Amino acid sequence: MAGMDGFGVQLQRGDGAEPEVFAKIADVTSLNPPGLSRETIDVTSHDSPNGWMEFLGGLKDPGEVSADINYQPAEHDLLVADFDDKTPRNYKIVFPDDDVSPTTWTFGAFLTGFEPETPYDDKASASLTFKVTGKPTITAGA
């Protein structure tokens, strides 16, 4: 079977304790995992074979995570403390690919955006943006 249904994906927040316990961030409606990217270093010279440009792999950027939530102050305002904190917090994305042993992405990140919205004719919502720092740990599911 090809593909995976995204329904049931979870964004979890670590408590910073040892051992760390992760709790689900409630009411996530949309989640975009880190967009990994890599810089390249141009090492082309007059000696490059057949006039083709040559590159080396440069630094890797772990990207950002974005999430939209159904905003509930009692559930979500604790994230404002993450915004105030200069120390990254651990977060985890749990994919719904296996009930027993799901794939997870664990990463340190800073909350860089918390944008609530409360229109008079629709649900209260918020957009969250996290800047990932360091290499994410990807654990493949069963």
Coordinates of C-alpha atoms in Angstrom, one line a residue, residues 25-99:
I25 CA 0.0 19.7 22.3
A26 CA -3.8 19.6 22.0
D27 CA -5.9 20.3 19.0
V28 CA -3.3 20.5 16.2
T29 CA -5.1 20.9 12.9
S30 CA -2.1 21.1 10.6
L31 CA 1.5 20.2 11.1
N32 CA 4.6 20.8 8.9
P33 CA 7.7 18.8 10.0
P34 CA 11.1 20.3 9.7
G35 CA 12.2 21.2 6.1
L36 CA 15.8 20.0 6.1
S37 CA 18.1 21.8 3.7
R38 CA 21.9 21.9 3.0
E39 CA 24.1 24.7 1.7
T40 CA 26.5 24.0 -1.1
I41 CA 30.0 25.4 -1.6
D42 CA 31.0 26.2 -5.1
V43 CA 34.5 24.8 -5.7
T44 CA 34.5 25.3 -9.5
S45 CA 37.8 26.2 -11.0
H46 CA 39.4 26.6 -14.4
D47 CA 40.4 22.9 -14.1
S48 CA 36.8 21.7 -13.5
P49 CA 36.2 18.8 -16.0
N50 CA 34.4 19.7 -19.2
G51 CA 33.3 23.1 -17.9
W52 CA 30.9 21.6 -15.3
M53 CA 30.5 23.4 -12.0
E54 CA 31.6 21.4 -8.9
F55 CA 30.3 21.7 -5.4
L56 CA 30.9 20.4 -1.9
G57 CA 28.2 19.8 0.7
G58 CA 28.1 22.6 3.2
L59 CA 26.3 23.2 6.5
K60 CA 22.9 21.6 7.1
D61 CA 19.9 23.6 8.3
P62 CA 17.3 21.7 10.3
G63 CA 14.6 24.1 9.2
E64 CA 11.4 25.1 10.9
V65 CA 8.3 23.3 12.2
S66 CA 4.9 25.0 11.8
A67 CA 1.6 24.1 13.3
D68 CA -1.9 25.4 13.3
I69 CA -4.1 24.7 16.4
N70 CA -7.6 25.3 17.6
Y71 CA -6.5 27.9 20.2
Q72 CA -7.6 27.3 23.8
P73 CA -5.8 29.7 26.3
A74 CA -5.9 27.1 29.1
E75 CA -4.3 24.5 26.9
H76 CA -1.9 26.6 24.9
D77 CA -0.7 29.6 26.8
L78 CA 2.0 27.6 28.5
L79 CA 3.7 27.8 25.1
V80 CA 4.3 31.5 25.7
A81 CA 6.9 30.5 28.3
D82 CA 8.7 28.6 25.5
F83 CA 8.7 31.8 23.5
D84 CA 10.3 33.7 26.4
D85 CA 12.9 31.0 27.0
K86 CA 16.4 31.4 25.4
T87 CA 17.1 27.7 26.0
P88 CA 15.7 25.3 23.3
R89 CA 13.0 22.9 24.4
N90 CA 12.6 19.3 23.1
Y91 CA 9.7 18.5 20.9
K92 CA 8.6 15.4 19.2
I93 CA 6.5 14.6 16.1
V94 CA 4.8 11.2 16.3
F95 CA 3.6 9.9 12.9
P96 CA 0.5 7.6 12.7
D97 CA 2.3 5.0 10.6
D98 CA 2.3 2.2 13.3
D99 CA 0.1 1.8 16.4

